[in-house]
mmCIF file of C-alpha atoms and ligand atoms in Angstrom:
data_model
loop_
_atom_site.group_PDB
_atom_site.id
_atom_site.type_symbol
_atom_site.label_atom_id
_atom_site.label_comp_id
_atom_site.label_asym_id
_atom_site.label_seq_id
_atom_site.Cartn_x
_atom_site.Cartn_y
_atom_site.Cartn_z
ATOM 1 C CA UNK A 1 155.297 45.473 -76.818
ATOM 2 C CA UNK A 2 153.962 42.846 -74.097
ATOM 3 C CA UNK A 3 156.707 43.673 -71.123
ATOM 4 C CA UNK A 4 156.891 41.035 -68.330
ATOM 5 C CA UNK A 5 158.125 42.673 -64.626
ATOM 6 C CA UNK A 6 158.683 39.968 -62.084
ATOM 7 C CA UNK A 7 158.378 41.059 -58.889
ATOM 8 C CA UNK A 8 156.335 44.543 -60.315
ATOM 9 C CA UNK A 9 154.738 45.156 -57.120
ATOM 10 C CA UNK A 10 157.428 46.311 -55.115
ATOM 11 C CA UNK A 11 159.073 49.955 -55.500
ATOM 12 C CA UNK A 12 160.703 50.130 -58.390
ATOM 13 C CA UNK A 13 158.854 47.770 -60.026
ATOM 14 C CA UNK A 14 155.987 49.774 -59.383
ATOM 15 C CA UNK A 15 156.796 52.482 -61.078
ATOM 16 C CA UNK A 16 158.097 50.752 -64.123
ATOM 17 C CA UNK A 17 154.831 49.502 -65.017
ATOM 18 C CA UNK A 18 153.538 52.809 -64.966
ATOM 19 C CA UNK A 19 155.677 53.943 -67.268
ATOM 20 C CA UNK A 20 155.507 51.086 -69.607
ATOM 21 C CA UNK A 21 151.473 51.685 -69.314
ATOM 22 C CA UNK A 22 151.373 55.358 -70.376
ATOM 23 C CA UNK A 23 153.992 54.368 -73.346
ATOM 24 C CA UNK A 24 150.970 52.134 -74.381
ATOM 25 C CA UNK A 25 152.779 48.635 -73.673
ATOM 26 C CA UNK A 26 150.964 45.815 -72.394
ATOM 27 C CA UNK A 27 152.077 44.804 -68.946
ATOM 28 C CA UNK A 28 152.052 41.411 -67.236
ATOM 29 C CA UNK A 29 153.483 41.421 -63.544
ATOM 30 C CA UNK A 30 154.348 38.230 -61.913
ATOM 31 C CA UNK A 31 154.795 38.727 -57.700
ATOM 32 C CA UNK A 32 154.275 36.850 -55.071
ATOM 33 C CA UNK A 33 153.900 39.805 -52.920
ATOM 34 C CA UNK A 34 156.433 38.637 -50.157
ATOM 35 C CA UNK A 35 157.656 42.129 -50.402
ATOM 36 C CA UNK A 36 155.532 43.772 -52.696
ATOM 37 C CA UNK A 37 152.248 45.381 -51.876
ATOM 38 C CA UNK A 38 149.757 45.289 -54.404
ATOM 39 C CA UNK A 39 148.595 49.022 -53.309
ATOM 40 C CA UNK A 40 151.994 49.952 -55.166
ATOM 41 C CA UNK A 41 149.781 49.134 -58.452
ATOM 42 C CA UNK A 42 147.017 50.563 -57.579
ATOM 43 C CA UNK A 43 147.576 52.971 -60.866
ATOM 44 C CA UNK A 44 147.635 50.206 -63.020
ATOM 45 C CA UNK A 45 145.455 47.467 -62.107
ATOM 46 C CA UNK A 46 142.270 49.175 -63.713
ATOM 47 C CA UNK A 47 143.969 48.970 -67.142
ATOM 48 C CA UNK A 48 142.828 47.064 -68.932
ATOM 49 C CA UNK A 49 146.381 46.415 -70.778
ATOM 50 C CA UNK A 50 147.767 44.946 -67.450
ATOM 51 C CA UNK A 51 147.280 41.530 -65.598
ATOM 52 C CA UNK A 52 148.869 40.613 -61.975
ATOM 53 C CA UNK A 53 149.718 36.969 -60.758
ATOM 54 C CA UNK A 54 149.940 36.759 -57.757
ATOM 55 C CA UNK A 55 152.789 33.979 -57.740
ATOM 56 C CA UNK A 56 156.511 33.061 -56.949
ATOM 57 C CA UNK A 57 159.410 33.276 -60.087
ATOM 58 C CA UNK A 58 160.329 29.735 -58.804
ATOM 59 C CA UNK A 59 157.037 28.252 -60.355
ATOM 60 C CA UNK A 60 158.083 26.930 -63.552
ATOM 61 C CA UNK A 61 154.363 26.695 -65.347
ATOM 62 C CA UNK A 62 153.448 29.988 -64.591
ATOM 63 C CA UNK A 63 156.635 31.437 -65.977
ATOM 64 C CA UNK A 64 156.712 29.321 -68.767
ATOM 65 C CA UNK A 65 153.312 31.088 -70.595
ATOM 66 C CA UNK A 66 154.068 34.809 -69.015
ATOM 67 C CA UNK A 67 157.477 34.307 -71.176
ATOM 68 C CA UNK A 68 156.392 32.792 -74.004
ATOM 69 C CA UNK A 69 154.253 35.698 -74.209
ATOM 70 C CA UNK A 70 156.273 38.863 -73.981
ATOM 71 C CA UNK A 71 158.436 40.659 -75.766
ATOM 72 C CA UNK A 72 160.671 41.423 -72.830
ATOM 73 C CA UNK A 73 161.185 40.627 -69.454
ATOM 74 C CA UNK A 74 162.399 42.971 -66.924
ATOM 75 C CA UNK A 75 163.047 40.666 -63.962
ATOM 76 C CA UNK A 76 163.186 42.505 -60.763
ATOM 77 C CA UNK A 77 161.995 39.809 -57.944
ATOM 78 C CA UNK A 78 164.361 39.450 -55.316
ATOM 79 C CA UNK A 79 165.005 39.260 -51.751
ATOM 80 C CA UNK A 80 166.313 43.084 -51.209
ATOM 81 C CA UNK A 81 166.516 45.191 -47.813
ATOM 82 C CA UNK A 82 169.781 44.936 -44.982
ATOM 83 C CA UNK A 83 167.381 44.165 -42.634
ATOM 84 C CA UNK A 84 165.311 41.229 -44.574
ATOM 85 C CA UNK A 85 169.149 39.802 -45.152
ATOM 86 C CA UNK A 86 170.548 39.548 -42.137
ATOM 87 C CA UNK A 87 167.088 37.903 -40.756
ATOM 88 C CA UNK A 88 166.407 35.840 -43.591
ATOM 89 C CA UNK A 89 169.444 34.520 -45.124
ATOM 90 C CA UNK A 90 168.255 31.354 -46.568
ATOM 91 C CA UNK A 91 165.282 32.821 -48.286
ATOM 92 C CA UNK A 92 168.011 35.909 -49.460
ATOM 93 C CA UNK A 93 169.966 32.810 -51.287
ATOM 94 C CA UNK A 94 167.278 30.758 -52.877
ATOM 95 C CA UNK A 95 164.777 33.493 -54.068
ATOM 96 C CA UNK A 96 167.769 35.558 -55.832
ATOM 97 C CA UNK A 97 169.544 32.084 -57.475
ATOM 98 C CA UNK A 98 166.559 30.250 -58.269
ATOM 99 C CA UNK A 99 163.980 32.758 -59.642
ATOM 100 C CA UNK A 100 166.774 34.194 -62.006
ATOM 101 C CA UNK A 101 167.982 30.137 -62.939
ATOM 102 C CA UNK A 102 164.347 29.798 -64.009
ATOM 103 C CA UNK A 103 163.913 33.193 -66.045
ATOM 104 C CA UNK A 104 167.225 32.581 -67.814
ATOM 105 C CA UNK A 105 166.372 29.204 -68.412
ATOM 106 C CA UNK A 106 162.958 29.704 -70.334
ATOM 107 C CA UNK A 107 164.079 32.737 -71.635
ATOM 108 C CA UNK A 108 166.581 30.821 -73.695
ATOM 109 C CA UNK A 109 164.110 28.634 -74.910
ATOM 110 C CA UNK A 110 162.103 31.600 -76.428
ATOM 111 C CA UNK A 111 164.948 33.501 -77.066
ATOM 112 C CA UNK A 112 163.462 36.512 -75.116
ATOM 113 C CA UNK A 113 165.714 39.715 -73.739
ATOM 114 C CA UNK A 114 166.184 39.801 -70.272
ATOM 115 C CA UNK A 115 166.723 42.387 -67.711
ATOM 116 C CA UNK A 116 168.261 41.402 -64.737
ATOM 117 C CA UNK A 117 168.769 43.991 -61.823
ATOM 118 C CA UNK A 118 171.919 43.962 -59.749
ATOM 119 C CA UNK A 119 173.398 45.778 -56.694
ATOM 120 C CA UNK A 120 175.896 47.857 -55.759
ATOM 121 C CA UNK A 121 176.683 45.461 -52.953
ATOM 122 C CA UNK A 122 178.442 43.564 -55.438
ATOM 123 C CA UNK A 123 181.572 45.994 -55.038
ATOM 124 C CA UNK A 124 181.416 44.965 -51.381
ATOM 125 C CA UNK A 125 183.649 46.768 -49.717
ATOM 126 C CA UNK A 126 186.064 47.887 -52.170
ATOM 127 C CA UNK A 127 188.146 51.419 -51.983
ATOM 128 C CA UNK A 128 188.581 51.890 -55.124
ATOM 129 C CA UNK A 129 185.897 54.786 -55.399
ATOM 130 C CA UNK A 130 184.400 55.366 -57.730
ATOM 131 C CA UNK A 131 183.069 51.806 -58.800
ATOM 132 C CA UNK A 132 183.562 50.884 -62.142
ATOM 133 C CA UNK A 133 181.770 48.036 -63.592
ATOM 134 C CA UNK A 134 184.988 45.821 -64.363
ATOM 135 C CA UNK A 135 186.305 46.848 -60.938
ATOM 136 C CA UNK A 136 187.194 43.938 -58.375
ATOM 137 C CA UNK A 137 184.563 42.528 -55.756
ATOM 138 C CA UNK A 138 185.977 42.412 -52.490
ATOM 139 C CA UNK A 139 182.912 40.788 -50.727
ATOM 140 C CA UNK A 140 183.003 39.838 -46.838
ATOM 141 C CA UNK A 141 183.463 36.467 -44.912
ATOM 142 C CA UNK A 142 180.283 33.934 -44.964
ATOM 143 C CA UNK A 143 180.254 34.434 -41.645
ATOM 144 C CA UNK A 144 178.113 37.857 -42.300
ATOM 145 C CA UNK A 145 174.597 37.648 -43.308
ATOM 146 C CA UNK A 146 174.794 40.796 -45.561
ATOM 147 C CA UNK A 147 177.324 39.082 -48.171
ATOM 148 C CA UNK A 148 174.671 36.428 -49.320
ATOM 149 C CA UNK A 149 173.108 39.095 -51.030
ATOM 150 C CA UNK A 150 176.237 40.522 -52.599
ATOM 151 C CA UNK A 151 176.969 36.568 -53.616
ATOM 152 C CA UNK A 152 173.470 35.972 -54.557
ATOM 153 C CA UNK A 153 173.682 38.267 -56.926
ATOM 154 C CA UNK A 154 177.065 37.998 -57.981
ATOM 155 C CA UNK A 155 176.036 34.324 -59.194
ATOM 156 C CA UNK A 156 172.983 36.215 -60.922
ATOM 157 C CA UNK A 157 175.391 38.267 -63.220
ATOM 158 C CA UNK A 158 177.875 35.170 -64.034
ATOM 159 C CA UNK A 159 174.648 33.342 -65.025
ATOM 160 C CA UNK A 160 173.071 35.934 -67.056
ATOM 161 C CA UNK A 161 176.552 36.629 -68.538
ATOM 162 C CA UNK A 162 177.088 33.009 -69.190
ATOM 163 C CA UNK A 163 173.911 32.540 -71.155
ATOM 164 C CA UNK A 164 174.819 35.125 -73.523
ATOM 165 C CA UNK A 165 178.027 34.081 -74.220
ATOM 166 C CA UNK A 166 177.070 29.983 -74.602
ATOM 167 C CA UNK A 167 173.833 31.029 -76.082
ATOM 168 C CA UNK A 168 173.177 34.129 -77.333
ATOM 169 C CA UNK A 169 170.435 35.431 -75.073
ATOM 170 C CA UNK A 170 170.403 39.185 -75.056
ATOM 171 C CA UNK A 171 170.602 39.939 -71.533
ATOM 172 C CA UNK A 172 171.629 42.949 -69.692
ATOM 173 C CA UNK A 173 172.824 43.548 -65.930
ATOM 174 C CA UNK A 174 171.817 46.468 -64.242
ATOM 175 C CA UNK A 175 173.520 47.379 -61.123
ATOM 176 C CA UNK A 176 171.599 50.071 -58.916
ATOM 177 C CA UNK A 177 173.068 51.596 -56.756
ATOM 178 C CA UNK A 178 170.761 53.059 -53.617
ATOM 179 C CA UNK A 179 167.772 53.974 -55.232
ATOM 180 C CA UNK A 180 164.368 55.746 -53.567
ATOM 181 C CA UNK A 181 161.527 57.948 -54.061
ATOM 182 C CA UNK A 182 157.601 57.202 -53.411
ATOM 183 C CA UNK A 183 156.244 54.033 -52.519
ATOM 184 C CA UNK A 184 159.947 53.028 -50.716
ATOM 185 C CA UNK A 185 158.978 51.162 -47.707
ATOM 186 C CA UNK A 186 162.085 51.664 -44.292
ATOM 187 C CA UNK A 187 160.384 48.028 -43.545
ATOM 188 C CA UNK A 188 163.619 45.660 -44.742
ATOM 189 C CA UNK A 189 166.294 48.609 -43.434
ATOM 190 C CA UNK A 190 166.314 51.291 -46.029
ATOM 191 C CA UNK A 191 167.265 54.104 -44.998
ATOM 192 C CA UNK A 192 165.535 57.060 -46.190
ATOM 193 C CA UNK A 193 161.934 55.876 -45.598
ATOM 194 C CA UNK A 194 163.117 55.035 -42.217
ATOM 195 C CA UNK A 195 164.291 58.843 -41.716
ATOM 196 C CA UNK A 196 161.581 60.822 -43.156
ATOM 197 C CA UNK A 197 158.562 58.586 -41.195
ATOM 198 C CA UNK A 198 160.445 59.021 -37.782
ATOM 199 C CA UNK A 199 161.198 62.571 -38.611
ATOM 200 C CA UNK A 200 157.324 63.376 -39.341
ATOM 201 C CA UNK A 201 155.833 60.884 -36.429
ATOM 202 C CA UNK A 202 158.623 62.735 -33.988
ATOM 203 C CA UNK A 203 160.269 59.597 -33.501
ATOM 204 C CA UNK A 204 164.511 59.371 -33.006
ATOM 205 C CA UNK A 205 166.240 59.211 -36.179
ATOM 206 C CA UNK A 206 168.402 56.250 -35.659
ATOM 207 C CA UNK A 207 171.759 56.506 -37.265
ATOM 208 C CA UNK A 208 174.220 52.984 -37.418
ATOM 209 C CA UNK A 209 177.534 53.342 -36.416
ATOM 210 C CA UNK A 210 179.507 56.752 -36.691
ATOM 211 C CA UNK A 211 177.276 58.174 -39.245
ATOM 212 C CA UNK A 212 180.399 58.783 -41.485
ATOM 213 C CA UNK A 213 179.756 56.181 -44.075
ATOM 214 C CA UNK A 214 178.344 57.673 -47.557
ATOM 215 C CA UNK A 215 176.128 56.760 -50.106
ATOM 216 C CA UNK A 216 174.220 58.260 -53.361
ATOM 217 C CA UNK A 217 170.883 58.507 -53.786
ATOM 218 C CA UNK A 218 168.763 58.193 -56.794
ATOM 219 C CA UNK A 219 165.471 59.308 -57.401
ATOM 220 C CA UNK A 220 163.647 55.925 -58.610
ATOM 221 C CA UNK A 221 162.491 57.885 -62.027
ATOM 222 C CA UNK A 222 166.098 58.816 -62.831
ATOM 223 C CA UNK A 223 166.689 54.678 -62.629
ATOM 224 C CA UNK A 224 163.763 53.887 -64.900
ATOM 225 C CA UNK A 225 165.025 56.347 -67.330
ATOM 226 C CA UNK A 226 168.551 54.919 -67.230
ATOM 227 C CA UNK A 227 166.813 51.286 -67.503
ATOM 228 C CA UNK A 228 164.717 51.994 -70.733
ATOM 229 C CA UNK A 229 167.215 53.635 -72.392
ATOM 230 C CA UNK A 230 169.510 50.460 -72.365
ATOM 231 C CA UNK A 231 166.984 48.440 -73.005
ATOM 232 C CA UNK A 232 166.062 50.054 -76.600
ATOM 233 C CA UNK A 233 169.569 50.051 -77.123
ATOM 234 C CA UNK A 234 170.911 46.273 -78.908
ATOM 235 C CA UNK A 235 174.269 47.244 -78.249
ATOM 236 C CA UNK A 236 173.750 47.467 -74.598
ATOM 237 C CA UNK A 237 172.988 43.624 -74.404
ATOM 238 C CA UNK A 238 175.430 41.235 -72.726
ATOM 239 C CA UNK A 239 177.326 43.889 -70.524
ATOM 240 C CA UNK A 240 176.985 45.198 -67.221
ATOM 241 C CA UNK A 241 175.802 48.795 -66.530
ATOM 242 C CA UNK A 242 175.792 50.918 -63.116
ATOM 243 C CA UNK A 243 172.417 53.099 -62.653
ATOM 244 C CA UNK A 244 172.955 55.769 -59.818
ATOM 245 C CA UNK A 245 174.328 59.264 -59.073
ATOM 246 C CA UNK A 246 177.570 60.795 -57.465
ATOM 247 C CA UNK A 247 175.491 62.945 -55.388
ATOM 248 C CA UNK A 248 177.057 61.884 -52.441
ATOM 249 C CA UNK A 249 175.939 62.556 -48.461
ATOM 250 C CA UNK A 250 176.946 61.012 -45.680
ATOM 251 C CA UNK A 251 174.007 59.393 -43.442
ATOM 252 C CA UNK A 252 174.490 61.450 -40.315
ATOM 253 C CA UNK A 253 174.518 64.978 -42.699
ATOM 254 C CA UNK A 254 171.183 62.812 -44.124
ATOM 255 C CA UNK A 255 169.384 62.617 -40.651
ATOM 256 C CA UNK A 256 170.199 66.677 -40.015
ATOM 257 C CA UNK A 257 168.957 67.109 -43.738
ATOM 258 C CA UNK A 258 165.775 65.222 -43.388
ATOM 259 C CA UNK A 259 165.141 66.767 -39.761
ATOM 260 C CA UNK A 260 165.607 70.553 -41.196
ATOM 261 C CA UNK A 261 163.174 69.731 -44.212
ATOM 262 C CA UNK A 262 160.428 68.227 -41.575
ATOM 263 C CA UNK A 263 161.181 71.018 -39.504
ATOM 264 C CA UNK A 264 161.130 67.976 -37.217
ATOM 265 C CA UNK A 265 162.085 67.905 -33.167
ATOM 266 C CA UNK A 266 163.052 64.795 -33.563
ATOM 267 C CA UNK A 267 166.115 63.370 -31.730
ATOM 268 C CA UNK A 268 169.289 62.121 -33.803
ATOM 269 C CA UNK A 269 170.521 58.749 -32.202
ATOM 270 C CA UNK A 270 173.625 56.719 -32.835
ATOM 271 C CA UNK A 271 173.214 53.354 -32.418
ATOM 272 C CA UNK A 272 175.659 50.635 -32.823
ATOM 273 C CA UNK A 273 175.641 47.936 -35.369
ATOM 274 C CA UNK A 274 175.459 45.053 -33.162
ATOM 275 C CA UNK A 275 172.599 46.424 -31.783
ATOM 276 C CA UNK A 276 170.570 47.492 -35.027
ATOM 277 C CA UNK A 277 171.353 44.367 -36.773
ATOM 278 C CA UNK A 278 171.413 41.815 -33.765
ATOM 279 C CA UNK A 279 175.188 40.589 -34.793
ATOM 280 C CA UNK A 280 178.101 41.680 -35.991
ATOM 281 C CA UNK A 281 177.826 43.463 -38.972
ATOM 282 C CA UNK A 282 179.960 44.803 -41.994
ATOM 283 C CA UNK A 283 179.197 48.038 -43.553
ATOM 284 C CA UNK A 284 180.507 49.835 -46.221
ATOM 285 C CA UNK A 285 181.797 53.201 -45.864
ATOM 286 C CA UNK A 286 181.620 54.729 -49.104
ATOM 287 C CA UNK A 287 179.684 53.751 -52.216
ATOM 288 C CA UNK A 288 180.186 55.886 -55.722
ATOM 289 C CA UNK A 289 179.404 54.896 -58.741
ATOM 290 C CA UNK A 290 181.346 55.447 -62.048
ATOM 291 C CA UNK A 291 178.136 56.515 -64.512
ATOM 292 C CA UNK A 292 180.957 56.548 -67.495
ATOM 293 C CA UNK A 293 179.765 53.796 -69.027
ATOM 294 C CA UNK A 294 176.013 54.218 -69.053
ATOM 295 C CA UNK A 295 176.947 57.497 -70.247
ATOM 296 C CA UNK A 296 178.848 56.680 -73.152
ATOM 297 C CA UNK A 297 176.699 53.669 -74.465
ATOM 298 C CA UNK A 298 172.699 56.021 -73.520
ATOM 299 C CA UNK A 299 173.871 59.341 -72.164
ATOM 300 C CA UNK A 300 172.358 58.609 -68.951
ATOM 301 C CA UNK A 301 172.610 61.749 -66.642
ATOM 302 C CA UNK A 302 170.574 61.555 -63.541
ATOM 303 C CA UNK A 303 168.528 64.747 -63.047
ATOM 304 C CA UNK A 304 166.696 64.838 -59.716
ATOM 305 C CA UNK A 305 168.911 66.065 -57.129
ATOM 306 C CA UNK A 306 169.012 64.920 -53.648
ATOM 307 C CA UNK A 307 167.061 67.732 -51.993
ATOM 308 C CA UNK A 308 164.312 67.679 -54.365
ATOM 309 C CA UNK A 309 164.065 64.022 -54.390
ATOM 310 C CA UNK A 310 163.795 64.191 -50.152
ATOM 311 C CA UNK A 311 160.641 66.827 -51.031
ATOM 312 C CA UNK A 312 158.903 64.136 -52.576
ATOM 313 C CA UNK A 313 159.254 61.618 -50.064
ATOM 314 C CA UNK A 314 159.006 63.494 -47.934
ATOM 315 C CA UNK A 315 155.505 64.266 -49.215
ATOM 316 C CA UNK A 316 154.556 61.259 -50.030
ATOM 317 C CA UNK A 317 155.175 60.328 -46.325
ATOM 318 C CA UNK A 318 152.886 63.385 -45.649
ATOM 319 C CA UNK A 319 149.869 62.089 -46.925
ATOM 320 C CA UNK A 320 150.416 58.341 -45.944
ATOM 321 C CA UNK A 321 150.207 59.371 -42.133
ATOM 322 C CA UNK A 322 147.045 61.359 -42.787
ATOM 323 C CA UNK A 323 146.085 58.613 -44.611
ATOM 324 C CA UNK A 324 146.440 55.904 -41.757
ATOM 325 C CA UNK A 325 145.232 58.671 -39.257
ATOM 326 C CA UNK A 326 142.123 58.812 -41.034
HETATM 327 N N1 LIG B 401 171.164 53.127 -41.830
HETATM 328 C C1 LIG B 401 170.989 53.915 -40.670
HETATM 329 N N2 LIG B 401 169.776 53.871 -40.059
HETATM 330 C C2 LIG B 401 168.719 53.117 -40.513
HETATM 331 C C3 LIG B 401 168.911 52.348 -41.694
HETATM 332 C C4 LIG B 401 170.151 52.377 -42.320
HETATM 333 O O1 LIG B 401 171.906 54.607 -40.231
HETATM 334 O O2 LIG B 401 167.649 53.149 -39.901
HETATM 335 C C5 LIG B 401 172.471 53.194 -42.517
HETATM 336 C C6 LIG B 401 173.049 51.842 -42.938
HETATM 337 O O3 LIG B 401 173.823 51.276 -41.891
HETATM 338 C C7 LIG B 401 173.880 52.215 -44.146
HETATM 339 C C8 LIG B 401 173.121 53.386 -44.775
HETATM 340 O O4 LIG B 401 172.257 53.889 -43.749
HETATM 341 O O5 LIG B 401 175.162 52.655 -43.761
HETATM 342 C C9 LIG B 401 172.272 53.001 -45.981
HETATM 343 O O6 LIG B 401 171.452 51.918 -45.608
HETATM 344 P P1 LIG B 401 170.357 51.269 -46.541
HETATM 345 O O7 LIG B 401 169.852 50.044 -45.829
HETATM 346 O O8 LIG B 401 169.368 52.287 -46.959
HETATM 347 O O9 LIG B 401 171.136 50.835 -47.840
HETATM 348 P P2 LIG B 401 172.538 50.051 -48.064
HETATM 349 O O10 LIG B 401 173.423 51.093 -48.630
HETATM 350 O O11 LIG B 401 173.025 49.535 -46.752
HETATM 351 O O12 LIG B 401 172.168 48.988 -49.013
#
């Protein structure tokens, strides 16, 4: 198959095309590196079955021959990260609408599948744990930064939704939930990275708010799994699928976690959200995914568990400092 990843430099991306390489697939990645780093590829771009373009989803041309050309696309480029939100809204709402407008659009015209990753920000702030996919969005004012994303991609899923139904187009919605593992940058607010790097450079580990709000993590290979497995499955086309795990851990048991696996000295700090995010901000306190439905349609079963997912980032981490020491 010829696959097409937009925005295949960053994280996950990354590590999709290097799965889709050692399958034998030929791999085209389109990213304009606003977030990506093309050291994230560096396993792929000596193959000789993969290209990089070093250009934005929103121009048309380009877009037009990668998709007439592949068999698939998996169409990942977006404006992602708390942190990048809440600084850049406007480039949050355009890059999210537009790039997947334009991927739908010629998609349709080649009839091509289509990927389309989601978030688990779409459940917003919802109770009603765990989230299932046909579950209510209870999304925050537009005063708040954060819900443009939530929105952003809200409008995504309608769209993609909407072109199967008017036209056919096999498309499927993935919603990940907080997913990490190597090559996760703490840059644009994530969490973990952030942890481990101050935990090994003896830096405070800065937790927001009370440190009682919860999340699941997912190792990013248990994602890709849970991705390619719906995507060789027809049936899976034109629905909506959550890709996480239950694990769950709240972020202040997280920064004790990460500090005992550093065997760091590092302080814990709380710090309030007006302060970390410069305004006001809305978080959500608990965020569980129902996997029933993955499960049923691909018998999706995450497999890394938290601890030993930490051990790997935690050595990846390792050898980037020695790295940039060196
Ligand atoms: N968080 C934190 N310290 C940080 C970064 C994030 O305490 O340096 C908190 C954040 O407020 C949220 C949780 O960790 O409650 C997960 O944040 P992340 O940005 O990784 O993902 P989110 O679930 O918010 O998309």
């Amino acid at each position: 198959m010829r696959i097409l990843v937009t925005g295949g430099a960053g994280f996950i991306g990354s590590h999709l095309c290097e799965r889709f390489l050692k399958e034998g697939h030929l791999v085209d990645v389109i990213d304009d590196l606003s977030t990506g780093k093309i050291t994230n590829l560096k396993n792929c771009l000596s193959n000789e079955k993969f290209n990089f373009y070093n250009d934005s989803v929103i121009n048309e041309r380009m877009m037009y021959t990668l998709i007439d050309k592949s068999d698939i696309i998996y169409h990942l480029a977006a404006a992602v990260g708390v942190q990048l939100i809440v600084e850049q809204p406007v480039r949050t709402i355009m890059t999210n609408i537009k790039g997947t407008e334009i991927v739908l659009d010629i998609a349709k015209k080649f009839q091509k599948k289509v990927l389309i990753a989601s978030t688990s920000e779409i459940y917003g702030k919802s109770e009603k744990i765990p989230f299932k996919e046909e579950d209510d969005s209870v999304l925050g004012s537009t005063t708040y930064s954060r819900w443009s994303y939530a929105c952003s991609k809200a409008i995504d899923e309608f769209l993609g939704l909407a072109y199967h139904r008017q036209f056919g187009l096999p498309v499927l919605i993935m919603r990940f939930f907080n997913t990490v593992g190597e090559r996760q940058t703490g840059q644009y607010g994530m969490v973990i990275p952030r942890f481990v790097k101050a935990a090994l450079m003896g830096e405070p580990l800065n937790v927001y708010g009370d440190g009682k709000q919860s999340r699941c993590f997912t190792y990013v290979l248990d994602v890709i799994e849970g991705m390619t497995a719906l995507a060789n499955d027809p049936s899976s086309f034109g629905n909506v699928y959550n890709i996480g795990s239950t694990e769950e851990i709240s972020i202040e048991n997280l920064a004790v976690k990460v500090k005992e696996m550093t065997e760091s000295s590092s302080e814990i700090k709380y710090i309030p959200y007006e302060e970390a995010y410069g305004q006001a901000f809305d978080d959500m306190r608990r965020r569980i995914p129902s996997l029933d439905k993955i499960q049923a349609q691909v018998g999706y079963r995450p497999k890394v568990t938290l601890d030993e997912t930490l051990k790997r980032i935690i050595d990846f981490f390792r050898k980037e400092i020695m790295l940039e020491k060196s």
